[in-house]
Amino acid sequence: MKSVYELIDIEDSGIKVVNEMVAGAEHCVEILPPSKDRAEVLESLQVSTRSVLGAIAYETGGILIDNGWIRFFGSGHERLSRNLTDWDRSAHYLLVANDVVGGFFAINGGGLGADVGNIYYWSPDSIHWEGLEIGFTDFFQWSVTKRINEFYASLGKDRFQKNYSQIATDKCLSFYPFLWAKEGSIEISSVKVVSVDEMYRLKLELLTSVS
């Protein structure tokens, strides 16, 4: 394993790329300050700060996209308590972000498909991970554009636009009947606010039950 000192690249830090993307963002993006645990997080990830992922892990506590619609994990912050290494990686993927509607994004480490390094999305209207055919840097670049509106159109982004920013970043929406079920839909399913941890555990249980 490389030490944290070997992973920090001061001269060519990926935070410059992150800042450039955020400066050109098409909606509100908030970068949270890094936590005191950032060195431990980076060392656990074994990713250089030259990369966008490493820079977010070390230089930020997390990043809130479009008033918190998407939450990128960093080194942790009081407003985004989970960090990049808090999640169980035994399934061979790394959770990097979640969203208001109970979806999760992960980097495939070999447990989701043959395309190692690509981003997968676990949508609230599916019980299976779906490959997005892009890497992490392109995923972050995409997230700061208005293209997310089209991506989330079927998941009610317009419907929840007025109220989602009031939901704490450790919370998300839960739908019942489930959106992946024949009886469920954005229009008729009941909606409640649950913890992100609760939602993730529920999705794991559902995935296990159909495997």
mmCIF file of C-alpha atoms in Angstrom:
data_model
loop_
_atom_site.group_PDB
_atom_site.id
_atom_site.type_symbol
_atom_site.label_atom_id
_atom_site.label_comp_id
_atom_site.label_asym_id
_atom_site.label_seq_id
_atom_site.Cartn_x
_atom_site.Cartn_y
_atom_site.Cartn_z
ATOM 1 C CA MET A 1 0.000 0.000 0.000
ATOM 2 C CA LYS A 2 1.124 3.522 -0.761
ATOM 3 C CA SER A 3 1.260 6.018 2.082
ATOM 4 C CA VAL A 4 -0.926 9.110 2.010
ATOM 5 C CA TYR A 5 2.179 11.190 1.228
ATOM 6 C CA GLU A 6 2.739 9.169 -1.931
ATOM 7 C CA LEU A 7 -0.881 9.655 -2.976
ATOM 8 C CA ILE A 8 -0.949 13.447 -2.593
ATOM 9 C CA ASP A 9 0.079 15.260 -5.785
ATOM 10 C CA ILE A 10 0.393 18.951 -4.986
ATOM 11 C CA GLU A 11 1.682 20.068 -8.386
ATOM 12 C CA ASP A 12 -0.916 18.278 -10.503
ATOM 13 C CA SER A 13 -3.958 17.915 -8.260
ATOM 14 C CA GLY A 14 -7.267 16.809 -9.731
ATOM 15 C CA ILE A 15 -9.015 19.466 -7.657
ATOM 16 C CA LYS A 16 -8.116 21.931 -10.417
ATOM 17 C CA VAL A 17 -10.200 19.890 -12.841
ATOM 18 C CA VAL A 18 -13.023 19.637 -10.307
ATOM 19 C CA ASN A 19 -13.019 23.400 -9.762
ATOM 20 C CA GLU A 20 -13.066 24.047 -13.512
ATOM 21 C CA MET A 21 -16.073 21.764 -13.922
ATOM 22 C CA VAL A 22 -17.877 23.399 -11.012
ATOM 23 C CA ALA A 23 -17.115 26.882 -12.377
ATOM 24 C CA GLY A 24 -18.914 25.914 -15.587
ATOM 25 C CA ALA A 25 -21.806 24.160 -13.838
ATOM 26 C CA GLU A 26 -25.311 24.708 -15.190
ATOM 27 C CA HIS A 27 -26.919 24.511 -11.759
ATOM 28 C CA CYS A 28 -25.962 25.032 -8.111
ATOM 29 C CA VAL A 29 -22.970 22.981 -6.900
ATOM 30 C CA GLU A 30 -21.697 23.163 -3.322
ATOM 31 C CA ILE A 31 -18.280 21.811 -2.331
ATOM 32 C CA LEU A 32 -18.180 20.884 1.361
ATOM 33 C CA PRO A 33 -14.919 21.397 3.305
ATOM 34 C CA PRO A 34 -12.835 18.237 3.897
ATOM 35 C CA SER A 35 -12.922 16.441 7.225
ATOM 36 C CA LYS A 36 -10.076 15.663 9.620
ATOM 37 C CA ASP A 37 -10.261 12.072 8.336
ATOM 38 C CA ARG A 38 -9.328 12.943 4.770
ATOM 39 C CA ALA A 39 -5.839 11.417 4.939
ATOM 40 C CA GLU A 40 -7.235 8.109 6.211
ATOM 41 C CA VAL A 41 -9.927 8.122 3.528
ATOM 42 C CA LEU A 42 -7.415 8.736 0.752
ATOM 43 C CA GLU A 43 -5.001 6.113 2.052
ATOM 44 C CA SER A 44 -7.796 3.554 2.287
ATOM 45 C CA LEU A 45 -8.869 4.253 -1.284
ATOM 46 C CA GLN A 46 -5.293 4.068 -2.612
ATOM 47 C CA VAL A 47 -6.115 6.667 -5.262
ATOM 48 C CA SER A 48 -3.880 9.602 -6.150
ATOM 49 C CA THR A 49 -5.158 13.161 -5.753
ATOM 50 C CA ARG A 50 -4.104 13.613 -9.361
ATOM 51 C CA SER A 51 -7.377 11.899 -10.230
ATOM 52 C CA VAL A 52 -10.773 13.541 -9.849
ATOM 53 C CA LEU A 53 -11.883 10.788 -7.455
ATOM 54 C CA GLY A 54 -8.778 11.190 -5.297
ATOM 55 C CA ALA A 55 -9.153 14.966 -5.289
ATOM 56 C CA ILE A 56 -12.771 14.758 -4.150
ATOM 57 C CA ALA A 57 -11.799 12.255 -1.461
ATOM 58 C CA TYR A 58 -8.993 14.413 -0.069
ATOM 59 C CA GLU A 59 -9.951 18.006 -0.855
ATOM 60 C CA THR A 60 -13.689 17.876 -0.102
ATOM 61 C CA GLY A 61 -16.078 16.594 2.515
ATOM 62 C CA GLY A 62 -18.414 15.815 -0.371
ATOM 63 C CA ILE A 63 -20.116 17.705 -3.182
ATOM 64 C CA LEU A 64 -23.816 18.561 -3.422
ATOM 65 C CA ILE A 65 -25.167 18.786 -6.956
ATOM 66 C CA ASP A 66 -28.242 20.861 -7.834
ATOM 67 C CA ASN A 67 -29.141 21.738 -4.228
ATOM 68 C CA GLY A 68 -28.368 18.213 -3.079
ATOM 69 C CA TRP A 69 -30.262 16.239 -5.717
ATOM 70 C CA ILE A 70 -27.064 14.206 -6.199
ATOM 71 C CA ARG A 71 -24.608 13.847 -3.296
ATOM 72 C CA PHE A 72 -21.002 12.901 -4.080
ATOM 73 C CA PHE A 73 -19.197 11.362 -1.127
ATOM 74 C CA GLY A 74 -15.834 12.796 -0.072
ATOM 75 C CA SER A 75 -14.016 12.612 3.264
ATOM 76 C CA GLY A 76 -17.207 13.312 5.212
ATOM 77 C CA HIS A 77 -18.892 16.409 6.618
ATOM 78 C CA GLU A 78 -21.551 17.151 9.234
ATOM 79 C CA ARG A 79 -23.992 17.703 6.360
ATOM 80 C CA LEU A 80 -22.890 14.547 4.530
ATOM 81 C CA SER A 81 -21.812 12.159 7.233
ATOM 82 C CA ARG A 82 -20.904 9.168 5.076
ATOM 83 C CA ASN A 83 -17.496 9.200 3.393
ATOM 84 C CA LEU A 84 -16.169 7.207 0.455
ATOM 85 C CA THR A 85 -14.775 4.422 2.641
ATOM 86 C CA ASP A 86 -17.689 3.984 5.050
ATOM 87 C CA TRP A 87 -19.523 1.643 2.709
ATOM 88 C CA ASP A 88 -18.955 -2.112 2.532
ATOM 89 C CA ARG A 89 -16.775 -2.907 -0.486
ATOM 90 C CA SER A 90 -17.025 -6.685 -0.237
ATOM 91 C CA ALA A 91 -19.293 -6.733 -3.301
ATOM 92 C CA HIS A 92 -16.392 -5.294 -5.349
ATOM 93 C CA TYR A 93 -17.757 -1.891 -6.150
ATOM 94 C CA LEU A 94 -17.256 1.537 -4.583
ATOM 95 C CA LEU A 95 -20.268 3.698 -3.783
ATOM 96 C CA VAL A 96 -19.457 7.259 -4.844
ATOM 97 C CA ALA A 97 -22.798 9.086 -4.782
ATOM 98 C CA ASN A 98 -26.498 8.811 -4.073
ATOM 99 C CA ASP A 99 -29.544 10.892 -4.942
ATOM 100 C CA VAL A 100 -32.739 12.238 -3.423
ATOM 101 C CA VAL A 101 -34.964 9.567 -4.969
ATOM 102 C CA GLY A 102 -33.070 6.666 -3.394
ATOM 103 C CA GLY A 103 -30.696 5.806 -6.221
ATOM 104 C CA PHE A 104 -26.996 4.947 -5.827
ATOM 105 C CA PHE A 105 -23.954 5.352 -8.069
ATOM 106 C CA ALA A 106 -20.895 3.112 -7.849
ATOM 107 C CA ILE A 107 -17.580 2.482 -9.558
ATOM 108 C CA ASN A 108 -17.449 -1.097 -10.754
ATOM 109 C CA GLY A 109 -14.570 -2.954 -9.121
ATOM 110 C CA GLY A 110 -15.402 -6.192 -10.901
ATOM 111 C CA GLY A 111 -18.539 -7.122 -8.992
ATOM 112 C CA LEU A 112 -20.999 -5.491 -11.397
ATOM 113 C CA GLY A 113 -19.659 -6.478 -14.796
ATOM 114 C CA ALA A 114 -16.615 -6.787 -17.029
ATOM 115 C CA ASP A 115 -16.262 -3.018 -17.497
ATOM 116 C CA VAL A 116 -14.126 -2.394 -14.413
ATOM 117 C CA GLY A 117 -13.817 1.305 -13.583
ATOM 118 C CA ASN A 118 -17.121 2.336 -15.132
ATOM 119 C CA ILE A 119 -20.043 3.888 -13.283
ATOM 120 C CA TYR A 120 -23.205 1.921 -12.488
ATOM 121 C CA TYR A 121 -26.547 3.271 -11.276
ATOM 122 C CA TRP A 122 -28.935 1.484 -8.928
ATOM 123 C CA SER A 123 -32.196 3.214 -9.773
ATOM 124 C CA PRO A 124 -35.253 3.219 -7.500
ATOM 125 C CA ASP A 125 -37.253 1.779 -10.417
ATOM 126 C CA SER A 126 -34.963 -1.239 -10.816
ATOM 127 C CA ILE A 127 -33.666 -3.946 -8.489
ATOM 128 C CA HIS A 128 -30.520 -4.373 -10.574
ATOM 129 C CA TRP A 129 -27.460 -2.222 -11.182
ATOM 130 C CA GLU A 130 -27.316 -0.639 -14.642
ATOM 131 C CA GLY A 131 -24.087 0.334 -16.422
ATOM 132 C CA LEU A 132 -23.821 3.943 -17.612
ATOM 133 C CA GLU A 133 -20.819 3.273 -19.895
ATOM 134 C CA ILE A 134 -18.768 6.173 -18.522
ATOM 135 C CA GLY A 135 -15.955 6.546 -16.002
ATOM 136 C CA PHE A 136 -15.970 8.609 -12.821
ATOM 137 C CA THR A 137 -14.568 11.856 -14.267
ATOM 138 C CA ASP A 138 -17.107 11.895 -17.100
ATOM 139 C CA PHE A 139 -19.819 11.059 -14.592
ATOM 140 C CA PHE A 140 -18.927 14.057 -12.450
ATOM 141 C CA GLN A 141 -18.757 16.290 -15.523
ATOM 142 C CA TRP A 142 -22.213 15.067 -16.572
ATOM 143 C CA SER A 143 -23.641 15.729 -13.116
ATOM 144 C CA VAL A 144 -22.942 19.468 -13.244
ATOM 145 C CA THR A 145 -24.874 19.862 -16.509
ATOM 146 C CA LYS A 146 -28.595 20.104 -17.160
ATOM 147 C CA ARG A 147 -28.460 16.659 -18.740
ATOM 148 C CA ILE A 148 -29.379 15.276 -15.327
ATOM 149 C CA ASN A 149 -32.875 16.743 -15.823
ATOM 150 C CA GLU A 150 -33.492 14.417 -18.760
ATOM 151 C CA PHE A 151 -31.946 11.468 -16.907
ATOM 152 C CA TYR A 152 -34.281 12.002 -13.941
ATOM 153 C CA ALA A 153 -37.403 13.006 -15.883
ATOM 154 C CA SER A 154 -39.064 9.618 -15.343
ATOM 155 C CA LEU A 155 -38.122 9.697 -11.647
ATOM 156 C CA GLY A 156 -40.052 12.854 -10.875
ATOM 157 C CA LYS A 157 -37.383 15.546 -10.735
ATOM 158 C CA ASP A 158 -39.892 18.196 -11.787
ATOM 159 C CA ARG A 159 -42.451 16.787 -9.345
ATOM 160 C CA PHE A 160 -40.112 17.006 -6.352
ATOM 161 C CA GLN A 161 -38.227 20.125 -7.475
ATOM 162 C CA LYS A 162 -39.794 22.462 -4.918
ATOM 163 C CA ASN A 163 -39.232 20.328 -1.836
ATOM 164 C CA TYR A 164 -36.193 18.109 -2.319
ATOM 165 C CA SER A 165 -33.649 20.740 -1.228
ATOM 166 C CA GLN A 166 -35.250 20.625 2.231
ATOM 167 C CA ILE A 167 -34.365 16.940 2.639
ATOM 168 C CA ALA A 168 -31.201 16.339 4.683
ATOM 169 C CA THR A 169 -28.377 14.769 2.703
ATOM 170 C CA ASP A 170 -28.402 11.633 4.855
ATOM 171 C CA LYS A 171 -32.057 11.129 3.866
ATOM 172 C CA CYS A 172 -33.789 10.164 0.638
ATOM 173 C CA LEU A 173 -37.256 9.360 -0.677
ATOM 174 C CA SER A 174 -38.791 5.900 -0.432
ATOM 175 C CA PHE A 175 -41.704 4.811 -2.633
ATOM 176 C CA TYR A 176 -44.369 2.205 -1.976
ATOM 177 C CA PRO A 177 -45.418 0.266 -3.921
ATOM 178 C CA PHE A 178 -41.806 0.088 -5.121
ATOM 179 C CA LEU A 179 -41.208 1.829 -8.430
ATOM 180 C CA TRP A 180 -39.833 -1.363 -9.964
ATOM 181 C CA ALA A 181 -43.064 -3.204 -9.110
ATOM 182 C CA LYS A 182 -45.958 -3.391 -11.585
ATOM 183 C CA GLU A 183 -48.189 -1.586 -9.087
ATOM 184 C CA GLY A 184 -45.734 1.252 -8.416
ATOM 185 C CA SER A 185 -45.200 4.579 -10.163
ATOM 186 C CA ILE A 186 -44.125 8.124 -9.410
ATOM 187 C CA GLU A 187 -47.746 9.218 -9.734
ATOM 188 C CA ILE A 188 -49.467 6.699 -7.432
ATOM 189 C CA SER A 189 -46.858 5.333 -4.999
ATOM 190 C CA SER A 190 -46.833 6.827 -1.504
ATOM 191 C CA VAL A 191 -43.655 8.707 -0.625
ATOM 192 C CA LYS A 192 -41.825 9.020 2.663
ATOM 193 C CA VAL A 193 -38.405 10.230 3.768
ATOM 194 C CA VAL A 194 -36.010 7.556 5.081
ATOM 195 C CA SER A 195 -32.308 7.401 5.897
ATOM 196 C CA VAL A 196 -29.919 6.641 3.067
ATOM 197 C CA ASP A 197 -28.551 3.724 5.112
ATOM 198 C CA GLU A 198 -32.041 2.251 5.453
ATOM 199 C CA MET A 199 -32.648 2.576 1.722
ATOM 200 C CA TYR A 200 -29.341 0.942 0.846
ATOM 201 C CA ARG A 201 -29.976 -2.001 3.196
ATOM 202 C CA LEU A 202 -33.448 -2.438 1.731
ATOM 203 C CA LYS A 203 -32.084 -2.509 -1.813
ATOM 204 C CA LEU A 204 -29.489 -5.085 -0.830
ATOM 205 C CA GLU A 205 -32.198 -7.277 0.707
ATOM 206 C CA LEU A 206 -34.311 -6.993 -2.431
ATOM 207 C CA LEU A 207 -31.374 -7.842 -4.664
ATOM 208 C CA THR A 208 -30.522 -10.864 -2.530
ATOM 209 C CA SER A 209 -34.111 -12.089 -2.611
ATOM 210 C CA VAL A 210 -34.177 -12.229 -6.429
ATOM 211 C CA SER A 211 -30.639 -13.557 -6.948
#
